[in-house]
Amino acid sequence: MRLTIHLLLYATFSLSSLMAMAEASRLTMPQFLSEVRATSPEFAIEKANVEGSRARASGIRINAPMIGYMQMKDGSGTNHGLEIAQEIPFPTKISQTKKVRDLELEAQLESSQLQEVSLLAEARAAYVAFWSAYARLNIQKEKHDWLIHHVKITRTTSWSDTAAKIHLLEVETDADLVENEVLALESDLVEKRNGLKIYAPGIKVDDLIPVEPPLIPIKYDKHSPSLLVTLREKELHAKEALVGLQKQAYAPDLFVRLRSYNGNESAPRSQELMVGISVP
């Protein structure tokens, strides 16, 4: 009695472990897409592109000031000083440059969204191809097992029946053909399983079992433009703003320069201020 209880407990534990392992190796499409979003290099690149465009679009951009050290030597000795210079663009150039960077950020956001949608669509197709290869292989394996079982049954009745011998030969031929198909499908399944790593490099595909993907209804709004059209519109607006900035090249820029000398025994301390305007 005690041995029977131990055997039942062991069987229950083993069955639970096998079920847990099978559940752990099952991969649904939402799980795969989440893994793609988390580990795909393409998603990381698009995120970096957006962050870079957002950084370029922030704040006012003008040339950095120049600070220099001066040393002047003449017959009276050596004079040391500092120089500070700054270029200040025409105000409309500053505002137009900011507008260009903002529009480029909007275009980058649309481009990244389009790339992510395209990547997820390719990942879905790869998962469906993996599930299809897995399902077709199981169907052919079941067919092959049935034919092998049928061959065993036919052999028991084919010793004295000529028609049964012919039928046995046909069944054996079919079993060989199906076995070749199984080998080809196994190779195709390995290829499709490894294809998942293109979109999710960190995923372990050796023992994955796909789950039949659900049918997703396609929602189409004829009044809403496609992502590609929206992207092209954003890019056009950014190019138009850039052309407007280039047309302002004639506008004068302001230059300010301040020089300060410490002076020496024969030359007093002095300062020099220069304000200039660029001539187009």
mmCIF file of C-alpha atoms in Angstrom:
data_model
loop_
_atom_site.group_PDB
_atom_site.id
_atom_site.type_symbol
_atom_site.label_atom_id
_atom_site.label_comp_id
_atom_site.label_asym_id
_atom_site.label_seq_id
_atom_site.Cartn_x
_atom_site.Cartn_y
_atom_site.Cartn_z
ATOM 1 C CA MET A 1 0.000 0.000 0.000
ATOM 2 C CA ARG A 2 2.774 2.417 0.947
ATOM 3 C CA LEU A 3 4.651 1.519 -2.282
ATOM 4 C CA THR A 4 1.547 2.247 -4.328
ATOM 5 C CA ILE A 5 1.193 5.680 -2.739
ATOM 6 C CA HIS A 6 4.847 6.463 -3.484
ATOM 7 C CA LEU A 7 4.419 5.393 -7.092
ATOM 8 C CA LEU A 8 1.331 7.591 -7.464
ATOM 9 C CA LEU A 9 3.128 10.575 -5.952
ATOM 10 C CA TYR A 10 6.131 10.034 -8.229
ATOM 11 C CA ALA A 11 3.908 9.737 -11.295
ATOM 12 C CA THR A 12 2.017 12.897 -10.317
ATOM 13 C CA PHE A 13 5.253 14.828 -9.776
ATOM 14 C CA SER A 14 6.722 13.607 -13.073
ATOM 15 C CA LEU A 15 3.566 14.522 -14.966
ATOM 16 C CA SER A 16 3.531 17.977 -13.386
ATOM 17 C CA SER A 17 7.187 18.507 -14.306
ATOM 18 C CA LEU A 18 6.589 17.463 -17.901
ATOM 19 C CA MET A 19 3.567 19.758 -18.170
ATOM 20 C CA ALA A 20 5.577 22.649 -16.731
ATOM 21 C CA MET A 21 8.411 22.039 -19.188
ATOM 22 C CA ALA A 22 5.972 21.844 -22.097
ATOM 23 C CA GLU A 23 4.281 25.051 -20.995
ATOM 24 C CA ALA A 24 7.634 26.803 -20.659
ATOM 25 C CA SER A 25 8.631 25.829 -24.234
ATOM 26 C CA ARG A 26 5.345 27.035 -25.736
ATOM 27 C CA LEU A 27 5.647 30.347 -27.575
ATOM 28 C CA THR A 28 2.636 32.439 -28.524
ATOM 29 C CA MET A 29 2.714 35.230 -31.069
ATOM 30 C CA PRO A 30 2.193 38.004 -28.445
ATOM 31 C CA GLN A 31 5.126 36.602 -26.447
ATOM 32 C CA PHE A 32 7.298 36.547 -29.552
ATOM 33 C CA LEU A 33 6.366 40.121 -30.523
ATOM 34 C CA SER A 34 7.134 41.295 -26.984
ATOM 35 C CA GLU A 35 10.541 39.654 -27.271
ATOM 36 C CA VAL A 36 11.067 41.384 -30.617
ATOM 37 C CA ARG A 37 10.285 44.787 -29.097
ATOM 38 C CA ALA A 38 12.644 44.118 -26.193
ATOM 39 C CA THR A 39 15.668 42.613 -27.978
ATOM 40 C CA SER A 40 15.537 43.538 -31.665
ATOM 41 C CA PRO A 41 18.527 45.689 -32.744
ATOM 42 C CA GLU A 42 16.269 47.453 -35.253
ATOM 43 C CA PHE A 43 14.024 48.729 -32.460
ATOM 44 C CA ALA A 44 17.101 49.929 -30.548
ATOM 45 C CA ILE A 45 18.383 51.749 -33.640
ATOM 46 C CA GLU A 46 15.063 53.496 -34.230
ATOM 47 C CA LYS A 47 14.890 54.511 -30.575
ATOM 48 C CA ALA A 48 18.409 55.956 -30.798
ATOM 49 C CA ASN A 49 17.480 57.843 -33.976
ATOM 50 C CA VAL A 50 14.460 59.389 -32.266
ATOM 51 C CA GLU A 51 16.461 60.356 -29.192
ATOM 52 C CA GLY A 52 19.133 61.912 -31.390
ATOM 53 C CA SER A 53 16.563 63.945 -33.344
ATOM 54 C CA ARG A 54 14.870 65.012 -30.107
ATOM 55 C CA ALA A 55 18.218 66.190 -28.712
ATOM 56 C CA ARG A 56 18.960 68.173 -31.881
ATOM 57 C CA ALA A 57 15.515 69.766 -31.821
ATOM 58 C CA SER A 58 15.755 70.996 -28.232
ATOM 59 C CA GLY A 59 16.883 74.533 -27.389
ATOM 60 C CA ILE A 60 18.359 77.346 -29.454
ATOM 61 C CA ARG A 61 21.395 76.552 -31.572
ATOM 62 C CA ILE A 62 24.054 79.201 -32.256
ATOM 63 C CA ASN A 63 27.776 78.880 -32.761
ATOM 64 C CA ALA A 64 29.754 78.404 -29.567
ATOM 65 C CA PRO A 65 31.791 81.422 -28.360
ATOM 66 C CA MET A 66 35.523 81.499 -28.976
ATOM 67 C CA ILE A 67 37.923 82.229 -26.126
ATOM 68 C CA GLY A 68 41.614 82.746 -26.842
ATOM 69 C CA TYR A 69 44.817 83.655 -25.107
ATOM 70 C CA MET A 70 46.987 86.384 -26.656
ATOM 71 C CA GLN A 71 50.649 87.246 -26.272
ATOM 72 C CA MET A 72 52.064 90.334 -27.967
ATOM 73 C CA LYS A 73 55.784 91.120 -28.019
ATOM 74 C CA ASP A 74 57.363 94.409 -29.122
ATOM 75 C CA GLY A 75 60.273 96.619 -28.142
ATOM 76 C CA SER A 76 58.649 97.558 -24.870
ATOM 77 C CA GLY A 77 58.239 93.990 -23.656
ATOM 78 C CA THR A 78 55.574 91.312 -23.589
ATOM 79 C CA ASN A 79 51.857 91.954 -23.183
ATOM 80 C CA HIS A 80 49.354 89.206 -22.333
ATOM 81 C CA GLY A 81 45.624 89.245 -22.837
ATOM 82 C CA LEU A 82 42.377 87.361 -23.529
ATOM 83 C CA GLU A 83 39.999 87.468 -26.475
ATOM 84 C CA ILE A 84 36.299 86.516 -26.525
ATOM 85 C CA ALA A 85 34.379 86.367 -29.802
ATOM 86 C CA GLN A 86 30.783 85.439 -30.572
ATOM 87 C CA GLU A 87 28.804 85.110 -33.788
ATOM 88 C CA ILE A 88 25.093 85.912 -33.463
ATOM 89 C CA PRO A 89 22.939 84.847 -36.431
ATOM 90 C CA PHE A 90 20.128 87.025 -37.734
ATOM 91 C CA PRO A 91 17.004 86.426 -35.549
ATOM 92 C CA THR A 92 14.955 84.913 -38.386
ATOM 93 C CA LYS A 93 17.732 82.405 -39.025
ATOM 94 C CA ILE A 94 17.539 81.261 -35.423
ATOM 95 C CA SER A 95 13.768 80.766 -35.529
ATOM 96 C CA GLN A 96 13.870 79.100 -38.957
ATOM 97 C CA THR A 97 16.636 76.737 -37.854
ATOM 98 C CA LYS A 98 14.522 75.735 -34.844
ATOM 99 C CA LYS A 99 11.545 75.138 -37.142
ATOM 100 C CA VAL A 100 13.638 72.904 -39.420
ATOM 101 C CA ARG A 101 14.865 70.811 -36.480
ATOM 102 C CA ASP A 102 11.330 70.449 -35.088
ATOM 103 C CA LEU A 103 10.000 69.276 -38.455
ATOM 104 C CA GLU A 104 12.906 66.864 -38.859
ATOM 105 C CA LEU A 105 12.001 65.411 -35.448
ATOM 106 C CA GLU A 106 8.384 64.908 -36.545
ATOM 107 C CA ALA A 107 9.590 63.205 -39.731
ATOM 108 C CA GLN A 108 11.906 60.956 -37.708
ATOM 109 C CA LEU A 109 9.058 59.974 -35.386
ATOM 110 C CA GLU A 110 6.893 58.990 -38.362
ATOM 111 C CA SER A 111 9.806 57.131 -39.968
ATOM 112 C CA SER A 112 10.509 55.184 -36.774
ATOM 113 C CA GLN A 113 6.842 54.306 -36.375
ATOM 114 C CA LEU A 114 6.710 53.062 -39.968
ATOM 115 C CA GLN A 115 9.869 50.988 -39.471
ATOM 116 C CA GLU A 116 8.491 49.450 -36.275
ATOM 117 C CA VAL A 117 5.191 48.549 -37.941
ATOM 118 C CA SER A 118 7.069 46.981 -40.873
ATOM 119 C CA LEU A 119 9.377 45.063 -38.555
ATOM 120 C CA LEU A 120 6.475 43.688 -36.499
ATOM 121 C CA ALA A 121 4.691 42.652 -39.705
ATOM 122 C CA GLU A 122 7.800 40.747 -40.824
ATOM 123 C CA ALA A 123 8.093 39.173 -37.363
ATOM 124 C CA ARG A 124 4.449 38.048 -37.519
ATOM 125 C CA ALA A 125 5.069 36.493 -40.923
ATOM 126 C CA ALA A 126 8.137 34.681 -39.572
ATOM 127 C CA TYR A 127 6.127 33.318 -36.629
ATOM 128 C CA VAL A 128 3.290 32.159 -38.918
ATOM 129 C CA ALA A 129 5.839 30.437 -41.173
ATOM 130 C CA PHE A 130 7.322 28.716 -38.093
ATOM 131 C CA TRP A 131 3.906 27.563 -36.880
ATOM 132 C CA SER A 132 2.943 26.405 -40.393
ATOM 133 C CA ALA A 133 6.136 24.344 -40.736
ATOM 134 C CA TYR A 134 5.560 22.818 -37.297
ATOM 135 C CA ALA A 135 1.936 21.935 -38.093
ATOM 136 C CA ARG A 136 2.749 20.448 -41.513
ATOM 137 C CA LEU A 137 5.508 18.319 -39.979
ATOM 138 C CA ASN A 138 3.151 16.926 -37.326
ATOM 139 C CA ILE A 139 0.532 16.102 -39.954
ATOM 140 C CA GLN A 140 3.061 14.220 -42.069
ATOM 141 C CA LYS A 141 4.412 12.393 -39.017
ATOM 142 C CA GLU A 142 0.907 11.240 -38.099
ATOM 143 C CA LYS A 143 0.376 10.131 -41.688
ATOM 144 C CA HIS A 144 3.674 8.245 -41.656
ATOM 145 C CA ASP A 145 2.820 6.526 -38.346
ATOM 146 C CA TRP A 146 -0.547 5.486 -39.750
ATOM 147 C CA LEU A 147 1.066 4.068 -42.899
ATOM 148 C CA ILE A 148 3.647 2.133 -40.844
ATOM 149 C CA HIS A 149 0.843 0.693 -38.728
ATOM 150 C CA HIS A 150 -1.093 -0.176 -41.892
ATOM 151 C CA VAL A 151 2.000 -1.889 -43.328
ATOM 152 C CA LYS A 152 2.241 -4.109 -40.234
ATOM 153 C CA ILE A 153 -1.419 -5.075 -40.534
ATOM 154 C CA THR A 154 -1.151 -5.723 -44.281
ATOM 155 C CA ARG A 155 1.874 -7.966 -43.867
ATOM 156 C CA THR A 156 -0.087 -10.368 -41.689
ATOM 157 C CA THR A 157 -2.616 -10.973 -44.482
ATOM 158 C CA SER A 158 -0.383 -10.797 -47.571
ATOM 159 C CA TRP A 159 1.265 -14.229 -47.393
ATOM 160 C CA SER A 160 -1.444 -16.073 -49.274
ATOM 161 C CA ASP A 161 -3.226 -13.225 -51.080
ATOM 162 C CA THR A 162 -1.667 -11.799 -54.259
ATOM 163 C CA ALA A 163 -3.840 -8.671 -54.182
ATOM 164 C CA ALA A 164 -2.805 -8.059 -50.585
ATOM 165 C CA LYS A 165 0.863 -8.299 -51.628
ATOM 166 C CA ILE A 166 0.329 -5.646 -54.277
ATOM 167 C CA HIS A 167 -1.468 -3.462 -51.773
ATOM 168 C CA LEU A 168 1.404 -3.976 -49.290
ATOM 169 C CA LEU A 169 3.892 -2.822 -51.911
ATOM 170 C CA GLU A 170 1.815 0.310 -52.570
ATOM 171 C CA VAL A 171 1.539 1.115 -48.867
ATOM 172 C CA GLU A 172 5.282 0.633 -48.322
ATOM 173 C CA THR A 173 5.996 2.939 -51.264
ATOM 174 C CA ASP A 174 3.661 5.583 -49.834
ATOM 175 C CA ALA A 175 5.328 5.231 -46.435
ATOM 176 C CA ASP A 176 8.778 5.797 -47.992
ATOM 177 C CA LEU A 177 7.536 8.875 -49.851
ATOM 178 C CA VAL A 178 5.987 10.311 -46.711
ATOM 179 C CA GLU A 179 9.186 9.603 -44.776
ATOM 180 C CA ASN A 180 11.130 11.653 -47.335
ATOM 181 C CA GLU A 181 8.598 14.458 -46.939
ATOM 182 C CA VAL A 182 9.036 14.297 -43.162
ATOM 183 C CA LEU A 183 12.808 14.694 -43.523
ATOM 184 C CA ALA A 184 12.338 17.697 -45.818
ATOM 185 C CA LEU A 185 9.817 19.256 -43.434
ATOM 186 C CA GLU A 186 12.151 18.748 -40.467
ATOM 187 C CA SER A 187 14.843 20.666 -42.331
ATOM 188 C CA ASP A 188 12.332 23.400 -43.190
ATOM 189 C CA LEU A 189 11.219 23.610 -39.553
ATOM 190 C CA VAL A 190 14.820 24.120 -38.392
ATOM 191 C CA GLU A 191 15.199 26.925 -40.919
ATOM 192 C CA LYS A 192 11.944 28.625 -39.871
ATOM 193 C CA ARG A 193 12.766 28.204 -36.168
ATOM 194 C CA ASN A 194 16.188 29.796 -36.616
ATOM 195 C CA GLY A 195 14.548 32.552 -38.650
ATOM 196 C CA LEU A 196 12.931 33.833 -35.456
ATOM 197 C CA LYS A 197 16.364 34.875 -34.171
ATOM 198 C CA ILE A 198 16.607 37.462 -36.950
ATOM 199 C CA TYR A 199 13.957 39.504 -35.137
ATOM 200 C CA ALA A 200 14.672 38.413 -31.548
ATOM 201 C CA PRO A 201 18.372 37.488 -31.240
ATOM 202 C CA GLY A 202 18.113 36.653 -27.544
ATOM 203 C CA ILE A 203 15.387 34.032 -27.907
ATOM 204 C CA LYS A 204 16.235 30.341 -27.421
ATOM 205 C CA VAL A 205 14.593 28.481 -30.290
ATOM 206 C CA ASP A 206 15.848 24.911 -29.840
ATOM 207 C CA ASP A 207 12.786 23.495 -28.056
ATOM 208 C CA LEU A 208 10.126 26.066 -28.928
ATOM 209 C CA ILE A 209 6.609 24.881 -29.663
ATOM 210 C CA PRO A 210 4.444 27.407 -31.523
ATOM 211 C CA VAL A 211 0.816 28.054 -30.659
ATOM 212 C CA GLU A 212 -1.665 28.570 -33.454
ATOM 213 C CA PRO A 213 -1.836 32.364 -33.961
ATOM 214 C CA PRO A 214 -5.264 33.988 -33.665
ATOM 215 C CA LEU A 215 -6.910 35.664 -36.612
ATOM 216 C CA ILE A 216 -6.525 39.430 -36.291
ATOM 217 C CA PRO A 217 -9.191 41.512 -38.056
ATOM 218 C CA ILE A 218 -7.783 44.175 -40.348
ATOM 219 C CA LYS A 219 -9.123 47.628 -39.563
ATOM 220 C CA TYR A 220 -9.011 50.114 -42.397
ATOM 221 C CA ASP A 221 -10.028 53.732 -42.149
ATOM 222 C CA LYS A 222 -10.307 55.261 -45.612
ATOM 223 C CA HIS A 223 -10.289 58.752 -44.103
ATOM 224 C CA SER A 224 -6.961 58.208 -42.308
ATOM 225 C CA PRO A 225 -3.792 58.521 -44.439
ATOM 226 C CA SER A 226 -1.253 55.718 -44.390
ATOM 227 C CA LEU A 227 1.940 55.983 -42.377
ATOM 228 C CA LEU A 228 3.987 56.222 -45.566
ATOM 229 C CA VAL A 229 1.911 59.149 -46.861
ATOM 230 C CA THR A 230 2.169 60.910 -43.495
ATOM 231 C CA LEU A 231 5.936 60.346 -43.465
ATOM 232 C CA ARG A 232 6.342 61.809 -46.946
ATOM 233 C CA GLU A 233 4.285 64.850 -45.928
ATOM 234 C CA LYS A 234 6.459 65.413 -42.848
ATOM 235 C CA GLU A 235 9.632 65.058 -44.922
ATOM 236 C CA LEU A 236 8.253 67.533 -47.486
ATOM 237 C CA HIS A 237 7.492 70.102 -44.772
ATOM 238 C CA ALA A 238 11.014 69.705 -43.365
ATOM 239 C CA LYS A 239 12.543 70.177 -46.823
ATOM 240 C CA GLU A 240 10.431 73.269 -47.445
ATOM 241 C CA ALA A 241 11.547 74.737 -44.129
ATOM 242 C CA LEU A 242 15.171 73.977 -45.037
ATOM 243 C CA VAL A 243 14.753 75.771 -48.365
ATOM 244 C CA GLY A 244 13.311 78.737 -46.461
ATOM 245 C CA LEU A 245 16.387 78.726 -44.203
ATOM 246 C CA GLN A 246 18.743 78.648 -47.179
ATOM 247 C CA LYS A 247 16.942 81.614 -48.730
ATOM 248 C CA GLN A 248 17.829 83.629 -45.632
ATOM 249 C CA ALA A 249 21.549 83.231 -46.274
ATOM 250 C CA TYR A 250 21.650 86.890 -47.408
ATOM 251 C CA ALA A 251 20.515 88.124 -43.976
ATOM 252 C CA PRO A 252 23.454 89.688 -42.090
ATOM 253 C CA ASP A 253 24.965 88.063 -39.018
ATOM 254 C CA LEU A 254 26.386 89.974 -36.069
ATOM 255 C CA PHE A 255 29.941 89.482 -34.813
ATOM 256 C CA VAL A 256 31.120 90.682 -31.404
ATOM 257 C CA ARG A 257 34.741 90.514 -30.276
ATOM 258 C CA LEU A 258 36.337 91.739 -27.052
ATOM 259 C CA ARG A 259 40.101 91.884 -26.503
ATOM 260 C CA SER A 260 41.655 92.716 -23.156
ATOM 261 C CA TYR A 261 45.400 93.246 -22.522
ATOM 262 C CA ASN A 262 46.887 93.176 -19.029
ATOM 263 C CA GLY A 263 49.502 95.815 -19.878
ATOM 264 C CA ASN A 264 53.152 95.985 -18.859
ATOM 265 C CA GLU A 265 55.687 98.516 -17.583
ATOM 266 C CA SER A 266 55.580 100.615 -20.771
ATOM 267 C CA ALA A 267 52.028 99.924 -22.041
ATOM 268 C CA PRO A 268 48.893 100.515 -19.973
ATOM 269 C CA ARG A 269 46.087 97.996 -19.624
ATOM 270 C CA SER A 270 43.718 98.231 -22.590
ATOM 271 C CA GLN A 271 40.491 96.765 -24.045
ATOM 272 C CA GLU A 272 39.265 96.554 -27.606
ATOM 273 C CA LEU A 273 35.609 95.974 -28.574
ATOM 274 C CA MET A 274 34.651 95.171 -32.171
ATOM 275 C CA VAL A 275 31.103 94.818 -33.485
ATOM 276 C CA GLY A 276 30.731 93.722 -37.097
ATOM 277 C CA ILE A 277 28.024 92.674 -39.549
ATOM 278 C CA SER A 278 28.500 90.128 -42.302
ATOM 279 C CA VAL A 279 28.046 91.345 -45.863
ATOM 280 C CA PRO A 280 26.146 88.916 -48.130
#
